């Protein structure tokens, strides 16, 4: 079946460090891919998305490229801030009639000053 | 504008009790989703509405779970005869369009604890 696998956390970084959170997926066809973020005490928010192979999603300094050949959608940021501390979820969707999201287990990022 | 709201934010139930969880989507949003998030896990799909029609309920874990959206706006997720394994955060999301990879906007969730 369709699934998403994320690197386990927590990921602990110092401010201004480079961030990578790995995400790979298993799916038939060509899903759309998403990163959602959950800040402490808040609801899930869409961070970025890519709807077809080789697309790059970007937002707030974060980027992820849809790699069909490696079935991956790794999240990167060149210089993290304390305010980036949150749980990050990778997800896929086929859109269509249902558009339900299939999530990974989430990766906790803690950025220290 | 107002986002997705859910009530109550926290609910404690004794095993065997019935509970009802409410979701107010963003006004005008056609699609509404319910997800269940167990501790330390990602959200898992429960059910989907397009306006008042429940088009997908494949994720509902048992016939104790029931959802409705009678007027195509507010939705209620009802769990009958709650069990301890029902303890989780229940998330509601809405999106503007009927289909496609439209952005889903999530509410803050209802944390259900079954004792």
Tab-separated table of C-alpha atoms in Angstrom:
chain	number	residue	atom	x	y	z
A	1	UNK	CA	0.000	0.000	0.000
A	2	UNK	CA	0.904	3.662	-0.037
A	3	UNK	CA	3.120	4.847	2.800
A	4	UNK	CA	5.575	7.494	3.919
A	5	UNK	CA	8.757	6.899	5.902
A	6	UNK	CA	10.556	9.681	7.753
A	7	UNK	CA	13.813	9.743	9.629
A	8	UNK	CA	13.320	9.295	13.319
A	9	UNK	CA	13.896	12.138	15.691
A	10	UNK	CA	14.506	14.029	17.675
A	11	UNK	CA	16.884	16.054	15.559
A	12	UNK	CA	18.832	18.521	17.667
A	13	UNK	CA	20.735	21.330	15.966
A	14	UNK	CA	22.421	24.559	16.908
A	15	UNK	CA	21.089	27.804	15.490
A	16	UNK	CA	22.301	28.505	11.918
A	17	UNK	CA	23.073	24.834	11.258
A	18	UNK	CA	22.002	23.093	8.050
A	19	UNK	CA	18.905	20.934	8.285
A	20	UNK	CA	17.946	17.807	6.390
A	21	UNK	CA	14.959	15.645	7.299
A	22	UNK	CA	14.689	12.588	5.101
A	23	UNK	CA	11.400	11.400	3.648
A	24	UNK	CA	10.781	8.530	1.272
A	25	UNK	CA	7.502	7.197	-0.006
A	26	UNK	CA	5.982	4.055	-1.428
A	27	UNK	CA	3.147	4.609	-3.851
A	28	UNK	CA	1.709	3.557	-7.162
A	29	UNK	CA	1.338	6.254	-9.735
A	30	UNK	CA	2.287	9.856	-9.157
A	31	UNK	CA	1.196	11.295	-5.825
A	32	UNK	CA	1.578	14.853	-4.678
A	33	UNK	CA	3.965	15.365	-1.776
A	34	UNK	CA	3.724	17.676	1.210
A	35	UNK	CA	5.538	18.830	4.307
A	36	UNK	CA	3.370	19.909	7.211
A	37	UNK	CA	4.682	21.502	10.409
A	38	UNK	CA	3.224	21.518	13.905
A	39	UNK	CA	4.582	24.217	16.192
A	40	UNK	CA	4.198	23.714	19.943
A	41	UNK	CA	0.590	24.239	20.990
A	42	UNK	CA	-0.620	24.841	17.439
A	43	UNK	CA	-2.371	22.874	14.708
A	44	UNK	CA	-0.815	21.352	11.605
A	45	UNK	CA	0.136	23.860	8.922
A	46	UNK	CA	1.142	23.258	5.344
A	47	UNK	CA	4.806	24.195	4.910
A	48	UNK	CA	5.331	23.345	1.244
A	49	UNK	CA	4.215	20.978	-1.482
A	50	UNK	CA	5.168	19.588	-4.890
A	51	UNK	CA	2.722	18.061	-7.294
A	52	UNK	CA	4.929	16.417	-9.921
A	53	UNK	CA	8.379	14.959	-10.388
A	54	UNK	CA	11.300	17.404	-10.232
A	55	UNK	CA	9.109	20.129	-8.756
A	56	UNK	CA	10.659	22.038	-5.878
A	57	UNK	CA	8.461	23.301	-3.099
A	58	UNK	CA	9.750	26.168	-0.982
A	59	UNK	CA	8.562	28.352	1.885
A	60	UNK	CA	10.144	30.245	4.797
A	61	UNK	CA	13.625	29.173	3.693
A	62	UNK	CA	12.680	25.489	3.581
A	63	UNK	CA	12.934	23.512	0.345
A	64	UNK	CA	12.099	20.012	-0.853
A	65	UNK	CA	12.442	18.475	-4.316
A	66	UNK	CA	10.165	15.721	-5.611
A	67	UNK	CA	12.575	12.953	-6.732
A	68	UNK	CA	10.686	10.232	-8.548
A	69	UNK	CA	13.788	8.133	-9.237
A	70	UNK	CA	14.583	7.827	-5.528
A	71	UNK	CA	10.963	8.201	-4.314
A	72	UNK	CA	12.116	10.916	-1.939
A	73	UNK	CA	11.087	14.371	-0.766
A	74	UNK	CA	13.755	15.443	1.709
A	75	UNK	CA	13.249	18.696	3.609
A	76	UNK	CA	16.197	21.104	3.785
A	77	UNK	CA	16.981	24.496	5.242
A	78	UNK	CA	20.296	26.240	5.023
A	79	UNK	CA	20.255	27.976	8.419
A	80	UNK	CA	17.783	26.991	11.108
A	81	UNK	CA	16.479	29.277	13.831
A	82	UNK	CA	15.177	28.551	17.297
A	83	UNK	CA	11.710	29.421	15.997
A	84	UNK	CA	11.904	26.442	13.598
A	85	UNK	CA	11.621	24.047	16.536
A	86	UNK	CA	8.557	21.945	15.771
A	87	UNK	CA	7.379	18.542	14.562
A	88	UNK	CA	7.620	18.079	10.791
A	89	UNK	CA	5.395	15.627	8.904
A	90	UNK	CA	5.924	14.367	5.384
A	91	UNK	CA	2.740	13.335	3.573
A	92	UNK	CA	1.412	12.213	0.215
A	93	UNK	CA	-1.914	12.502	-1.548
A	94	UNK	CA	-3.339	11.346	-4.804
A	95	UNK	CA	-5.835	14.145	-4.974
A	96	UNK	CA	-8.771	13.069	-7.056
A	97	UNK	CA	-12.125	12.463	-5.447
A	98	UNK	CA	-10.895	11.948	-1.909
A	99	UNK	CA	-7.630	13.858	-1.580
A	100	UNK	CA	-6.846	12.206	1.743
A	101	UNK	CA	-3.373	12.667	3.135
A	102	UNK	CA	-1.124	9.787	4.170
A	103	UNK	CA	1.376	10.956	6.781
A	104	UNK	CA	4.708	9.800	8.059
A	105	UNK	CA	5.286	9.498	11.798
A	106	UNK	CA	6.762	12.968	12.182
A	107	UNK	CA	10.232	14.243	13.103
A	108	UNK	CA	10.802	16.467	16.099
A	109	UNK	CA	13.302	19.251	15.451
A	110	UNK	CA	14.837	21.068	18.410
A	111	UNK	CA	17.042	24.073	17.630
A	112	UNK	CA	19.251	25.348	20.419
A	113	UNK	CA	20.540	28.933	20.626
B	1	UNK	CA	-10.254	35.132	8.802
B	2	UNK	CA	-11.329	32.376	11.141
B	3	UNK	CA	-9.653	29.044	10.771
B	4	UNK	CA	-10.942	25.563	11.498
B	5	UNK	CA	-12.211	25.265	15.041
B	6	UNK	CA	-12.867	22.141	17.083
B	7	UNK	CA	-14.615	21.539	20.351
B	8	UNK	CA	-14.087	20.453	22.974
B	9	UNK	CA	-10.316	20.784	22.991
B	10	UNK	CA	-10.027	18.118	25.659
B	11	UNK	CA	-12.395	15.311	26.531
B	12	UNK	CA	-12.085	12.677	29.216
B	13	UNK	CA	-14.497	9.759	28.990
B	14	UNK	CA	-14.986	6.631	30.987
B	15	UNK	CA	-14.800	3.424	29.025
B	16	UNK	CA	-18.179	2.654	27.545
B	17	UNK	CA	-19.375	6.238	27.313
B	18	UNK	CA	-20.410	7.878	24.057
B	19	UNK	CA	-18.640	11.063	22.922
B	20	UNK	CA	-19.314	13.659	20.250
B	21	UNK	CA	-16.587	15.824	18.756
B	22	UNK	CA	-17.417	18.931	16.773
B	23	UNK	CA	-15.669	20.568	13.834
B	24	UNK	CA	-16.401	23.999	12.367
B	25	UNK	CA	-14.620	24.245	9.016
B	26	UNK	CA	-13.608	27.412	7.256
B	27	UNK	CA	-16.702	29.039	5.782
B	28	UNK	CA	-17.291	28.004	2.186
B	29	UNK	CA	-14.977	25.028	2.263
B	30	UNK	CA	-16.483	22.117	0.387
B	31	UNK	CA	-14.256	19.313	1.638
B	32	UNK	CA	-13.955	18.162	5.236
B	33	UNK	CA	-11.697	15.451	6.647
B	34	UNK	CA	-11.330	13.701	9.991
B	35	UNK	CA	-7.996	12.211	11.076
B	36	UNK	CA	-6.933	10.329	14.183
B	37	UNK	CA	-3.483	10.947	15.649
B	38	UNK	CA	-2.185	8.534	18.245
B	39	UNK	CA	0.625	9.633	20.551
B	40	UNK	CA	3.924	9.859	18.707
B	41	UNK	CA	2.371	8.995	15.359
B	42	UNK	CA	1.287	10.852	12.268
B	43	UNK	CA	-2.382	11.547	11.611
B	44	UNK	CA	-4.378	8.732	10.024
B	45	UNK	CA	-7.348	9.315	7.759
B	46	UNK	CA	-10.780	8.445	9.095
B	47	UNK	CA	-13.395	9.882	6.769
B	48	UNK	CA	-14.112	12.494	4.100
B	49	UNK	CA	-17.104	14.696	3.249
B	50	UNK	CA	-17.817	16.686	0.136
B	51	UNK	CA	-20.505	19.098	1.274
B	52	UNK	CA	-22.989	16.872	3.139
B	53	UNK	CA	-22.061	13.664	1.308
B	54	UNK	CA	-19.752	11.232	3.069
B	55	UNK	CA	-17.731	9.955	0.124
B	56	UNK	CA	-15.081	7.961	1.931
B	57	UNK	CA	-15.304	6.314	5.343
B	58	UNK	CA	-12.688	3.685	4.712
B	59	UNK	CA	-10.547	4.796	7.663
B	60	UNK	CA	-13.172	4.467	10.384
B	61	UNK	CA	-11.751	1.746	12.650
B	62	UNK	CA	-15.053	0.178	13.687
B	63	UNK	CA	-18.798	0.590	13.522
B	64	UNK	CA	-18.577	2.438	16.836
B	65	UNK	CA	-17.335	5.443	14.878
B	66	UNK	CA	-19.856	7.574	13.047
B	67	UNK	CA	-19.519	10.972	11.358
B	68	UNK	CA	-22.029	13.371	9.874
B	69	UNK	CA	-22.185	16.754	8.189
B	70	UNK	CA	-25.903	17.237	7.640
B	71	UNK	CA	-25.902	20.780	6.242
B	72	UNK	CA	-22.543	20.709	4.550
B	73	UNK	CA	-20.784	22.868	7.115
B	74	UNK	CA	-20.354	21.755	10.746
B	75	UNK	CA	-19.392	18.122	11.236
B	76	UNK	CA	-19.649	15.815	14.226
B	77	UNK	CA	-17.599	12.697	14.880
B	78	UNK	CA	-19.329	10.372	17.302
B	79	UNK	CA	-17.718	7.466	19.070
B	80	UNK	CA	-19.999	5.015	20.819
B	81	UNK	CA	-19.000	2.810	23.731
B	82	UNK	CA	-15.508	4.282	23.901
B	83	UNK	CA	-12.540	1.991	24.486
B	84	UNK	CA	-9.077	2.813	25.778
B	85	UNK	CA	-7.605	2.345	22.313
B	86	UNK	CA	-9.755	5.264	21.132
B	87	UNK	CA	-7.538	7.633	23.147
B	88	UNK	CA	-5.948	9.962	20.596
B	89	UNK	CA	-6.092	13.454	19.159
B	90	UNK	CA	-8.867	13.819	16.598
B	91	UNK	CA	-8.082	16.335	13.889
B	92	UNK	CA	-10.467	17.997	11.504
B	93	UNK	CA	-9.339	19.627	8.254
B	94	UNK	CA	-11.137	21.480	5.490
B	95	UNK	CA	-10.251	22.501	1.966
B	96	UNK	CA	-11.879	24.815	-0.514
B	97	UNK	CA	-12.106	22.584	-3.559
B	98	UNK	CA	-13.784	19.286	-4.309
B	99	UNK	CA	-10.750	17.629	-5.740
B	100	UNK	CA	-7.142	18.046	-6.638
B	101	UNK	CA	-4.222	18.608	-4.355
B	102	UNK	CA	-5.859	21.490	-2.575
B	103	UNK	CA	-4.387	22.667	0.721
B	104	UNK	CA	-6.026	21.167	3.786
B	105	UNK	CA	-6.352	23.523	6.764
B	106	UNK	CA	-6.273	21.778	10.107
B	107	UNK	CA	-7.987	22.586	13.353
B	108	UNK	CA	-6.229	22.392	16.741
B	109	UNK	CA	-7.667	18.955	17.456
B	110	UNK	CA	-9.626	17.349	20.279
B	111	UNK	CA	-7.576	15.283	22.690
B	112	UNK	CA	-9.697	12.327	23.825
B	113	UNK	CA	-8.637	10.321	26.848
B	114	UNK	CA	-10.597	7.188	27.678
B	115	UNK	CA	-10.117	5.913	31.218
